[in-house]
Short mmCIF file of C-alpha atoms in Angstrom, two decimals:
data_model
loop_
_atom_site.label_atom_id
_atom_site.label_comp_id
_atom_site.label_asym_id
_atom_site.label_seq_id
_atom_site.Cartn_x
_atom_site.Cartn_y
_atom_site.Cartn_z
CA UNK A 644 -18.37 -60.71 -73.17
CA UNK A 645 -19.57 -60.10 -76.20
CA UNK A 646 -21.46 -62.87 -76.40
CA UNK A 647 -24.05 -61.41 -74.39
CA UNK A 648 -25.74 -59.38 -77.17
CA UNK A 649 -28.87 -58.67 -78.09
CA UNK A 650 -29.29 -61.56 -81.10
CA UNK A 651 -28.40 -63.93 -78.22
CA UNK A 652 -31.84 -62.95 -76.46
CA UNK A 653 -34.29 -66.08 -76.09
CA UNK A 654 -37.28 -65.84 -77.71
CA UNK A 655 -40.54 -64.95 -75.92
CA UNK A 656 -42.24 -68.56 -75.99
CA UNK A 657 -39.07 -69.59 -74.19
CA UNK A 658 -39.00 -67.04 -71.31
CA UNK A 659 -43.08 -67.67 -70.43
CA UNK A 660 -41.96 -71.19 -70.34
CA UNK A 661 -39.36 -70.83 -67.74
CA UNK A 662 -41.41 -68.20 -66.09
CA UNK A 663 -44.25 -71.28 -65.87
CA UNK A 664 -41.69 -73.41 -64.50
CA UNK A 665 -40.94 -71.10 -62.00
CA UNK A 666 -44.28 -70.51 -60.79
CA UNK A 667 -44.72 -67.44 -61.63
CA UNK A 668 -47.43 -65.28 -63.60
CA UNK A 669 -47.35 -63.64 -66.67
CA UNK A 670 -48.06 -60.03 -66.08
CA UNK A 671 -48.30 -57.10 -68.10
CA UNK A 672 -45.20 -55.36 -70.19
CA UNK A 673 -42.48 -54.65 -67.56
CA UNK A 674 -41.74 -50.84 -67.55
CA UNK A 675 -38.52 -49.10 -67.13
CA UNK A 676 -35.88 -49.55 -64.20
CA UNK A 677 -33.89 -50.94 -66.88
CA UNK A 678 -30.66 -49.79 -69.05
CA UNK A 679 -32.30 -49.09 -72.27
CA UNK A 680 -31.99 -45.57 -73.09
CA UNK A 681 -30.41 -45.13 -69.76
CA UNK A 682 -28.11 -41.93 -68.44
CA UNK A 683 -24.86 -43.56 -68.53
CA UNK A 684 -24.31 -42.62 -65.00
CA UNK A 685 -27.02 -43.67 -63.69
CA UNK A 686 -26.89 -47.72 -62.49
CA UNK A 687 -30.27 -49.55 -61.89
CA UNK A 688 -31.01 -52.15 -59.48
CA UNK A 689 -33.84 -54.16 -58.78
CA UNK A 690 -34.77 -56.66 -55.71
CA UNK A 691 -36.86 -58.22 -53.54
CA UNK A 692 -36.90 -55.67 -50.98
CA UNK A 693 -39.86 -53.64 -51.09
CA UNK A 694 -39.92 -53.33 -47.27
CA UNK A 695 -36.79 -51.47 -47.16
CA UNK A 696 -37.96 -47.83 -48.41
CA UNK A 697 -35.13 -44.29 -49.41
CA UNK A 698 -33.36 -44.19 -45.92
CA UNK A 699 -33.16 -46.94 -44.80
CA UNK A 700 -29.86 -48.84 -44.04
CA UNK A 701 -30.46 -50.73 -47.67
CA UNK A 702 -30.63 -48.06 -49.75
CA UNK A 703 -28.18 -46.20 -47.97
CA UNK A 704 -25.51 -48.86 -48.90
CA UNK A 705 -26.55 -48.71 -52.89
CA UNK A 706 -26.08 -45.30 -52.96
CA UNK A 707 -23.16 -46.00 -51.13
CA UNK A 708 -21.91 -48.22 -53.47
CA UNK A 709 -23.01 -45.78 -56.03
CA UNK A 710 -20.94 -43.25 -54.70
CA UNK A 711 -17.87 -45.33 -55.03
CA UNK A 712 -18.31 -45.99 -58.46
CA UNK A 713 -18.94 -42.81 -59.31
CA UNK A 714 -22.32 -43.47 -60.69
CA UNK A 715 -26.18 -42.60 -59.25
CA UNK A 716 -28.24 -45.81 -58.07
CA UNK A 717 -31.96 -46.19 -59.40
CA UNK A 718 -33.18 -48.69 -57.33
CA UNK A 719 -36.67 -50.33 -57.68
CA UNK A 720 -37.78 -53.05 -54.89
CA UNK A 721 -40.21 -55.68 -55.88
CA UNK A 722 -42.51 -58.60 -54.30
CA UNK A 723 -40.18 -61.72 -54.96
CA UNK A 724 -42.52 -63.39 -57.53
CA UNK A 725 -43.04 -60.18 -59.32
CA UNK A 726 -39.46 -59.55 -59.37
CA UNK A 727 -38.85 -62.67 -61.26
CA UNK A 728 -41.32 -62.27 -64.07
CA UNK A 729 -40.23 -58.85 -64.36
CA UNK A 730 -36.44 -59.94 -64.96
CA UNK A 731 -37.72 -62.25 -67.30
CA UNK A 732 -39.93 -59.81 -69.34
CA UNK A 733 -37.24 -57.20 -69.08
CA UNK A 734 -34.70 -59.39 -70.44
CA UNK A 735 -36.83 -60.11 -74.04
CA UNK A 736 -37.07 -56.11 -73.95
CA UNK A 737 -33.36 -55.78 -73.88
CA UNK A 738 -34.22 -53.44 -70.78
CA UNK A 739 -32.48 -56.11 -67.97
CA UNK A 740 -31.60 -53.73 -64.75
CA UNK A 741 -27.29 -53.71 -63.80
CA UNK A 742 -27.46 -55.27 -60.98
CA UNK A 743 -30.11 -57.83 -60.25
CA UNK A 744 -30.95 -59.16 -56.61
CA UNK A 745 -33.01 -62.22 -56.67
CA UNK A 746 -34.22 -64.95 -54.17
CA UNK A 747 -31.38 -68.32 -55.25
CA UNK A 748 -34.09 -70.50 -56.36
CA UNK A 749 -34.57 -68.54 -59.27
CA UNK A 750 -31.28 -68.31 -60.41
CA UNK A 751 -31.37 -71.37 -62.02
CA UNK A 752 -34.12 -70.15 -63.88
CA UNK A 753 -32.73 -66.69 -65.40
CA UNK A 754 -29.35 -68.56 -66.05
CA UNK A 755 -31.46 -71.38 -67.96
CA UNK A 756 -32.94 -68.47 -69.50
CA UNK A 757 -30.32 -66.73 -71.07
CA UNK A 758 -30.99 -63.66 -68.63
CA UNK A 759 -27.38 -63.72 -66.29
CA UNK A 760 -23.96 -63.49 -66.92
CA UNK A 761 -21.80 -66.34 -65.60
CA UNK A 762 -18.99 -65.11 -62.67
CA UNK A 763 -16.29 -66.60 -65.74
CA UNK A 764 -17.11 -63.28 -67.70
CA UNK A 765 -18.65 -60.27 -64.87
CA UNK A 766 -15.07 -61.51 -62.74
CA UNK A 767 -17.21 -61.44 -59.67
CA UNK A 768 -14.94 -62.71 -56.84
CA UNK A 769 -16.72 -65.55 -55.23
CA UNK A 770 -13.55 -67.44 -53.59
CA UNK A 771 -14.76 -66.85 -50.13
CA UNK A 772 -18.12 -68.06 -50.67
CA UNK A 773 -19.15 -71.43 -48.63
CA UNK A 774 -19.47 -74.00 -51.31
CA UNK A 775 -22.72 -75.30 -50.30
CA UNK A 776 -23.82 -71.66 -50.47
CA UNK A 777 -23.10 -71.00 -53.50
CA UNK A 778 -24.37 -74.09 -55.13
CA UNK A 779 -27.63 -72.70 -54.76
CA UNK A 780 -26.66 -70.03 -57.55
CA UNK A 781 -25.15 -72.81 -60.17
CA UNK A 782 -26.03 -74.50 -63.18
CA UNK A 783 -24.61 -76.56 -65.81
CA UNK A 784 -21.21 -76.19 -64.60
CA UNK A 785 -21.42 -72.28 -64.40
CA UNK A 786 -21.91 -69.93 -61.23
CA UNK A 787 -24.30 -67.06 -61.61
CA UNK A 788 -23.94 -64.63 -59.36
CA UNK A 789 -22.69 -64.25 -55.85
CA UNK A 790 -25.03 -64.64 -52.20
CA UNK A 791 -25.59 -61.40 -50.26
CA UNK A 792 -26.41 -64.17 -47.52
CA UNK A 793 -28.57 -67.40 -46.22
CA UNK A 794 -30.89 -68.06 -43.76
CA UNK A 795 -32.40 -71.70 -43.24
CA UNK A 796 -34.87 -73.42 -41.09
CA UNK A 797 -34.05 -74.89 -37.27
CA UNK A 798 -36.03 -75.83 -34.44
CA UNK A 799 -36.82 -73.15 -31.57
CA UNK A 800 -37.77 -74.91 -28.30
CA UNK A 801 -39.39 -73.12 -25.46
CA UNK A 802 -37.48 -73.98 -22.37
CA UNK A 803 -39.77 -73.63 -20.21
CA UNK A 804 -42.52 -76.30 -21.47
CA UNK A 805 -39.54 -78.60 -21.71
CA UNK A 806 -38.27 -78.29 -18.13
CA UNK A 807 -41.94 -78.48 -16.81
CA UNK A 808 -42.11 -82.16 -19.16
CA UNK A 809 -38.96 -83.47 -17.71
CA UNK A 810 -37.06 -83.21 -21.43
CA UNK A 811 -33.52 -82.42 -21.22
CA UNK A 812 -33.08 -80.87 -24.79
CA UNK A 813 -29.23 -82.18 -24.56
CA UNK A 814 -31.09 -85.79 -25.31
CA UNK A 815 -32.95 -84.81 -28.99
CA UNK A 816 -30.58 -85.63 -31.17
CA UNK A 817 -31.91 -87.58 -33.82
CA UNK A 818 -35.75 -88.32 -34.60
CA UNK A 819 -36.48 -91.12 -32.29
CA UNK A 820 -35.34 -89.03 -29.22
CA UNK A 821 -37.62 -85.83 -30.60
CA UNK A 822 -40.65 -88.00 -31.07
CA UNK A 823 -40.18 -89.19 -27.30
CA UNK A 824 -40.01 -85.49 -26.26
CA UNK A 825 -42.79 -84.29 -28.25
CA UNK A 826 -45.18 -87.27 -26.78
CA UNK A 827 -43.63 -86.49 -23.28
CA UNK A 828 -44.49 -82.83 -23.54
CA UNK A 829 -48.09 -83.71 -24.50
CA UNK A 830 -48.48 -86.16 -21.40
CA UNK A 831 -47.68 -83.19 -19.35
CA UNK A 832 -50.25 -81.53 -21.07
CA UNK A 833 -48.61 -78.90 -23.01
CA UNK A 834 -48.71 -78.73 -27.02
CA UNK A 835 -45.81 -80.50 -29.09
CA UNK A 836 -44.23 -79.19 -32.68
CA UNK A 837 -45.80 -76.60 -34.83
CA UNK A 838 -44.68 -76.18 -38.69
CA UNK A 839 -45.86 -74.84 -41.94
CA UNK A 840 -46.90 -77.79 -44.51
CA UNK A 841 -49.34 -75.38 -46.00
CA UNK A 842 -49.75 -76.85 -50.47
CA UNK A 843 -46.93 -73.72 -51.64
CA UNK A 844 -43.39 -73.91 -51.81
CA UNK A 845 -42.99 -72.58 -48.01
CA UNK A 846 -44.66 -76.27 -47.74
CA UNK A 847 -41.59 -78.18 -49.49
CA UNK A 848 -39.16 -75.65 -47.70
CA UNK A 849 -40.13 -77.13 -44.54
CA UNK A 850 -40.73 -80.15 -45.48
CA UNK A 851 -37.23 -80.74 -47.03
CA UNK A 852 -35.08 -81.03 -43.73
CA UNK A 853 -37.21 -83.83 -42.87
CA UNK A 854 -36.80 -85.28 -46.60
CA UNK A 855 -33.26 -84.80 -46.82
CA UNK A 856 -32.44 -85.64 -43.44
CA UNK A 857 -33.47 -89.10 -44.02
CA UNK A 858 -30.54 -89.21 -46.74
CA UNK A 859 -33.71 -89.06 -49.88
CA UNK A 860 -33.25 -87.81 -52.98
CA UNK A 861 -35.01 -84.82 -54.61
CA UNK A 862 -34.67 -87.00 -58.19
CA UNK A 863 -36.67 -89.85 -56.45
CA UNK A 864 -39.66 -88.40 -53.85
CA UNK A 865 -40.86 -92.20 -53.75
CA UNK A 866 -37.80 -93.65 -52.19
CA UNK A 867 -37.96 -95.57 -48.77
CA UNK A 868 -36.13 -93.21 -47.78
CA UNK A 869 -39.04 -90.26 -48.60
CA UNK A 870 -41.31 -92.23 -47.10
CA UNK A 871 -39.70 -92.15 -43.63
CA UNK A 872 -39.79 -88.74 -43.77
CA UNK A 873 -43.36 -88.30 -44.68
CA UNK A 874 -44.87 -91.17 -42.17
CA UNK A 875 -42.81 -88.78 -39.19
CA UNK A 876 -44.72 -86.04 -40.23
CA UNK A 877 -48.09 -87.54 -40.65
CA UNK A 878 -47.50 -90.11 -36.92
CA UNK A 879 -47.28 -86.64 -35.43
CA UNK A 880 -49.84 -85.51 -36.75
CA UNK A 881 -52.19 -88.32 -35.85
CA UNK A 882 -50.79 -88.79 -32.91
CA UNK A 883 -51.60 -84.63 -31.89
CA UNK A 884 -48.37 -83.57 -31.01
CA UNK A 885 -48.33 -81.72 -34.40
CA UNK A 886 -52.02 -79.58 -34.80
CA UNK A 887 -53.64 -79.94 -37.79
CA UNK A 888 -53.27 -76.50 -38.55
CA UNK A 889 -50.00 -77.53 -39.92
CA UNK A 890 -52.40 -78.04 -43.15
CA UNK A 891 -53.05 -74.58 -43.65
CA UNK A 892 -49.87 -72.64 -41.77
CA UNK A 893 -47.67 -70.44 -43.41
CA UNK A 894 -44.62 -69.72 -41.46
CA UNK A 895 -45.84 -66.65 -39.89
CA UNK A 896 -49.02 -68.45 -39.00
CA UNK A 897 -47.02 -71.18 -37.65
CA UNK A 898 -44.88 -69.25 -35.87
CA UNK A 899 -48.13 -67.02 -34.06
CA UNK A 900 -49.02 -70.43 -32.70
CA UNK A 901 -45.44 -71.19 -31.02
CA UNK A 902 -45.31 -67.39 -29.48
CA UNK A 903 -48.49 -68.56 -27.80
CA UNK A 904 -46.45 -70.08 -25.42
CA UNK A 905 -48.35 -73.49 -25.40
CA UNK A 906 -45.71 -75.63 -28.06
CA UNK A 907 -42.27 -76.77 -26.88
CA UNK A 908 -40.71 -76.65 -30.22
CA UNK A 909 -41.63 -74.50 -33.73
CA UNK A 910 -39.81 -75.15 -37.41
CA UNK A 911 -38.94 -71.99 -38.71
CA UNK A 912 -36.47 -69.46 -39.70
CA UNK A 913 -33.65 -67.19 -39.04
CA UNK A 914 -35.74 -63.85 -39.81
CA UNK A 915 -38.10 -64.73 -36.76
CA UNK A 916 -34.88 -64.06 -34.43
CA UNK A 917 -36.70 -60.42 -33.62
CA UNK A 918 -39.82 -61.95 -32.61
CA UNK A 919 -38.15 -64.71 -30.68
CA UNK A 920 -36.79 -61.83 -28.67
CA UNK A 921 -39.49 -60.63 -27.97
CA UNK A 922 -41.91 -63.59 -27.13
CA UNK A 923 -41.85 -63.15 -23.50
CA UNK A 924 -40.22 -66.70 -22.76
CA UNK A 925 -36.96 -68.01 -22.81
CA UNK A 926 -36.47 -70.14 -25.84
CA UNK A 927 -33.41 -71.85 -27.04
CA UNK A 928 -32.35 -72.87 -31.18
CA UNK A 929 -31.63 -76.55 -31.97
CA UNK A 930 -30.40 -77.97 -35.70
CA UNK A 931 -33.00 -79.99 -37.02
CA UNK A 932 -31.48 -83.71 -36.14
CA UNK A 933 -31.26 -85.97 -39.13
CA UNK A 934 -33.20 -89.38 -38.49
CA UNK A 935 -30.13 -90.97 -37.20
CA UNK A 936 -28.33 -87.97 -35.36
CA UNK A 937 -26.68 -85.32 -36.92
CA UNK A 938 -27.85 -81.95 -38.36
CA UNK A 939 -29.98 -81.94 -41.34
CA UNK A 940 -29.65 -80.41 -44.32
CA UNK A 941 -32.00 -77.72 -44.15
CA UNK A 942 -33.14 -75.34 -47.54
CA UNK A 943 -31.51 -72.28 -47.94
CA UNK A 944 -33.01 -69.29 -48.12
CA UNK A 945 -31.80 -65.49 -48.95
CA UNK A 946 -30.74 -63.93 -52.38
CA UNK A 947 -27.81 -63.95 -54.92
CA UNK A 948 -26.58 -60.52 -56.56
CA UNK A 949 -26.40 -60.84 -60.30
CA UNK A 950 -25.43 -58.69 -63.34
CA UNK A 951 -27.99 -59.15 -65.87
CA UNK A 952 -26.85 -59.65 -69.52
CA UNK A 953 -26.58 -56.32 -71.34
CA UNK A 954 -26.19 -55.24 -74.73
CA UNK A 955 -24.23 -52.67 -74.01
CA UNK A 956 -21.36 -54.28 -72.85
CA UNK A 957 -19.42 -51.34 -71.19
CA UNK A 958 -21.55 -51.40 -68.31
CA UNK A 959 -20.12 -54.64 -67.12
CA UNK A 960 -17.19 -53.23 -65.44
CA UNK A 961 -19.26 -50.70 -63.02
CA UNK A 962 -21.72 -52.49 -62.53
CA UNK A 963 -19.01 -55.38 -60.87
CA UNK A 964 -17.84 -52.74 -59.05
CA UNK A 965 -20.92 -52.31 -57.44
CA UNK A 966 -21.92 -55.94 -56.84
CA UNK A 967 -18.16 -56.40 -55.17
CA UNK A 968 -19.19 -53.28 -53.39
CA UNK A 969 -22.51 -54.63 -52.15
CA UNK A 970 -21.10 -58.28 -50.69
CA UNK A 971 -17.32 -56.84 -49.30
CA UNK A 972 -16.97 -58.44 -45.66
CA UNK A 973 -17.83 -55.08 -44.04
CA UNK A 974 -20.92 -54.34 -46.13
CA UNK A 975 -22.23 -57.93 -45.72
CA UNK A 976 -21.82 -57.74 -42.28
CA UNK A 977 -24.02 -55.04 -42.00
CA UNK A 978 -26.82 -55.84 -44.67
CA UNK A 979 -26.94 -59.31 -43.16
CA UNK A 980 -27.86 -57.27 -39.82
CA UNK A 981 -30.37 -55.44 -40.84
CA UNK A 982 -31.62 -58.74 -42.39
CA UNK A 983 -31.10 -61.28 -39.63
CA UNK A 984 -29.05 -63.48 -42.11
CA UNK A 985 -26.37 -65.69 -42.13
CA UNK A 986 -23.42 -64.19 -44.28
CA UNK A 987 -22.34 -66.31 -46.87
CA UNK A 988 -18.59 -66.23 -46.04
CA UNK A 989 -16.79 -67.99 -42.59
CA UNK A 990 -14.74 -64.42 -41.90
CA UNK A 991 -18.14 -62.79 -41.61
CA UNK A 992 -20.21 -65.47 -39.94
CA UNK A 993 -17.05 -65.37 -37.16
CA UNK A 994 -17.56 -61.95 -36.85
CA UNK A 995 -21.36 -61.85 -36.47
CA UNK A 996 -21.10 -64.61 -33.31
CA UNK A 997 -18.91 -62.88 -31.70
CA UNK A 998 -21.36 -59.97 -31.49
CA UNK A 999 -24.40 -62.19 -31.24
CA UNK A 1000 -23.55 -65.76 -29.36
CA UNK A 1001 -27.43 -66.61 -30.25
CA UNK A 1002 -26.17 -66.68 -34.11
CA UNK A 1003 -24.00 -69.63 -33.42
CA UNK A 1004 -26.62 -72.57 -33.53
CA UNK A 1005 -27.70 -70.92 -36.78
CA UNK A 1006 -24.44 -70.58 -38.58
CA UNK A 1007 -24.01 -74.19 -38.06
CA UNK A 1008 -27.01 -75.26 -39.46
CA UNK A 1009 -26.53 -72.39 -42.61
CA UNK A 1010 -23.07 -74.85 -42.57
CA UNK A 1011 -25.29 -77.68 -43.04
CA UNK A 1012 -27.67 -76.17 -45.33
CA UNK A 1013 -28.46 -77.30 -48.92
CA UNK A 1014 -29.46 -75.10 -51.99
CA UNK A 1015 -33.14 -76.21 -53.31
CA UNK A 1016 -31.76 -76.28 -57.00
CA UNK A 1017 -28.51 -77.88 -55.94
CA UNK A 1018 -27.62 -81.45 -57.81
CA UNK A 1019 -27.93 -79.31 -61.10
CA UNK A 1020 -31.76 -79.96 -60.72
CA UNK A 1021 -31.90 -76.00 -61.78
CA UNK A 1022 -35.69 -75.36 -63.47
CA UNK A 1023 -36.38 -79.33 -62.55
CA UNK A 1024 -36.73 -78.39 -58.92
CA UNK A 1025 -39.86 -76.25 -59.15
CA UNK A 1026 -42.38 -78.92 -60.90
CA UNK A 1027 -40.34 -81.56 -58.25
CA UNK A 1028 -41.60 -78.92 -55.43
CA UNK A 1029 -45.31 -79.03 -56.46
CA UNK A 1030 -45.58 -82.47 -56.53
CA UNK A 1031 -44.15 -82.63 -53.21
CA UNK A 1032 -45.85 -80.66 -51.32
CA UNK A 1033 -49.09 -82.02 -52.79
CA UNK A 1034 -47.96 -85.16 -51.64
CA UNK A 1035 -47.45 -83.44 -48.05
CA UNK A 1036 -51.08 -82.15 -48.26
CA UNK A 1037 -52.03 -85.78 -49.38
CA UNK A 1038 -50.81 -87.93 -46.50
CA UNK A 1039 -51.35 -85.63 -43.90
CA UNK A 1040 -55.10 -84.93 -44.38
CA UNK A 1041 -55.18 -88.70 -44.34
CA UNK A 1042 -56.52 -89.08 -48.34
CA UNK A 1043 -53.38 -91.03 -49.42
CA UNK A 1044 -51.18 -93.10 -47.17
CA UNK A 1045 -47.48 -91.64 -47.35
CA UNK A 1046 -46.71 -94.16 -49.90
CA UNK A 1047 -48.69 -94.08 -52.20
CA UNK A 1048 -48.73 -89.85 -51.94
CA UNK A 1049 -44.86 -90.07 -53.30
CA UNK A 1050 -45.36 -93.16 -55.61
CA UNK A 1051 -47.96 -90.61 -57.10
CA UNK A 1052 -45.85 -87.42 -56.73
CA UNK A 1053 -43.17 -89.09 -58.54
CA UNK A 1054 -45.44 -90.39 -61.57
CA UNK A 1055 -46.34 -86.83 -62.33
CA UNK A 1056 -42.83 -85.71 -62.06
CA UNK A 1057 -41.86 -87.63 -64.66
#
């Protein structure tokens, strides 16, 4: 443990670098919320939560938590990017918060970074943790951290646009069959598939079920493979059972199109569960099919809880109590509630099906989810993002065939 001290700190140049990598901004100095010159009894924590304000069932587990460590919670909720240049800043300060909350892609990042300890010396317990899921919070051998739970992408399907097409959703099963459907659906004059491949990161997140699903590799965008992936995209597309919105849609734009009514089937997320229920239609949830059957590997999304490095070493021990605290099967169970995830352990996913049967297509497709940074690509996976969803934006407003978008993509990656 003591390893973590403060001459161990990376230098300034090297934490802008990662925070580059990342995609995020620099921003100004990062201001307390941290442990320098702390009260000893009093435990910050910082995530990506800014939604959830003093009250509410989030900040009533911290203090919780708090509680049962006998020590006071000073929590600060951030904007996700924001959060992760402030971790990074606060780390060269020596002012890291105790207990850390941050989306899993950036894991690999702050681990790379010097910023995390590993599970080896906080003693987190993370033997219940679906392996895939916790992948997403690994590098070089180490685990960093523990998930507080997933969501991932799938396909909603309005029933009723299907029934009046003559598609019996029990025959999409792999991308051949969904293509048929989509072009049937579009005969009967209704409006086919609706997803985000807006040029950001929520862009490559939807993109990569599609990617991975036709077995590609994140180390090699150009394979044939890739390709595949990127020609289904773009033949729907040109074919208009995909809008061309899909250029410009975020997932909340994306998913304002499907509550329209008009599109048999929408790519998006777990969180949109709420709105589902309340879209006025009866919809059902299907896996994403891989190009020969299957489910695909969808991204996942949601955040890890980490304990910063400190230099004052004697804060390790509470502040593990309070990450333990924060991710015990009861407490996940409810924070994964209030946050329409998928928990990251099988006893808790069991328990959240049987008091929500509409979970179950989703906790099998969390099963078959992938972590973005997985394959030890850690701070690679960023720079590999851009360039894919550029290639994305390429193809599918027709300036580069789908070939020679990845042949390029790749190029710059290297």
């Amino acid at each position: 443990m003591n390893s973590f001290s403060r001459r161990h700190r990376p230098t300034a140049a090297v934490l802008i670098s990662l925070a580059v990598a990342a995609g995020v901004t620099a921003c100004g100095s990062g201001s307390g919320g941290g442990t320098e010159g702390a009260d000893s009894g009093t435990y910050t924590v910082w995530d990506p939560y800014p939604q959830f304000a003093q009250g509410s069932a989030w900040t009533k587990l911290l203090d919780k938590c708090g509680t049962a460590a006998g020590v006071k919670i000073k929590r600060t909720g951030f904007d996700t990017s924001d959060l992760t240049n402030k971790a990074l800043l606060a780390a060269q300060q020596g002012n890291s918060p105790d207990i850390l909350v941050v989306d899993n892609p950036v894991v690999s990042t702050l681990a790379e970074a010097g910023v995390l300890t590993t599970t080896d010396d906080n003693k987190l317990d993370t033997s219940k943790v679906d392996p895939n899921l916790l992948a997403a919070g690994q590098s070089g051998g180490k685990t960093y951290g523990t998930p507080i739970g997933a969501n991932t992408l799938a396909l909603y399907y309005n029933k009723k646009v299907l029934k009046e097409a003559g598609v019996d959703i029990a025959s999409v099963k792999d991308w051949a069959s969904l293509t048929a459907a989509l072009e049937k659906v579009k005969k009967a004059g209704k409006k086919g598939i609706t997803f985000s491949a807006i040029g950001t990161e929520e862009g490559s997140f939807q993109f990569l079920p599609w990617f991975w699903g036709a077995d590609a590799k994140l180390t090699r965008l150009d394979s044939a493979q890739g390709e595949s992936a990127l020609a289904l995209w773009k033949g729907w597309v040109k074919s208009g059972v995909a809008p061309n919105s899909v250029l410009s849609n975020t997932q909340t734009t994306s998913w304002q199109e499907f509550a329209t009514g008009e599109y048999a089937f929408a790519e998006n997320g777990t969180w949109q569960l709420a709105n589902a229920g309340k879209a006025g239609f009866d919809y059902g949830v299907l896996p994403i099919p891989g190009a020969s059957g299957g489910s695909a590997a969808a991204p996942t999304g949601g955040e890890f809880v980490t304990l910063p490095v400190q230099d004052d070493t004697g804060r390790y021990t509470t502040a593990q109590k309070l990450a333990t605290c924060l991710t015990s099967t009861q407490n996940l169970y409810d924070t994964d509630t209030t946050l329409s995830y998928v928990a990251p352990t099988t006893e808790v996913q069991d328990k959240q099906v049987a008091a929500n049967a509409e979970l179950k297509p989703w906790v099998a497709a969390v099963k078959a989810a992938k972590g973005r940074t997985s394959d030890d690509l850690g701070t690679k996976y960023p720079k590999i993002s851009e360039q894919m969803w550029k290639a994305v934006q390429s193809a599918l407003s027709g300036s580069k065939s789908p070939k020679d978008a990845l042949t390029d993509a790749q190029s710059a990656v290297k």
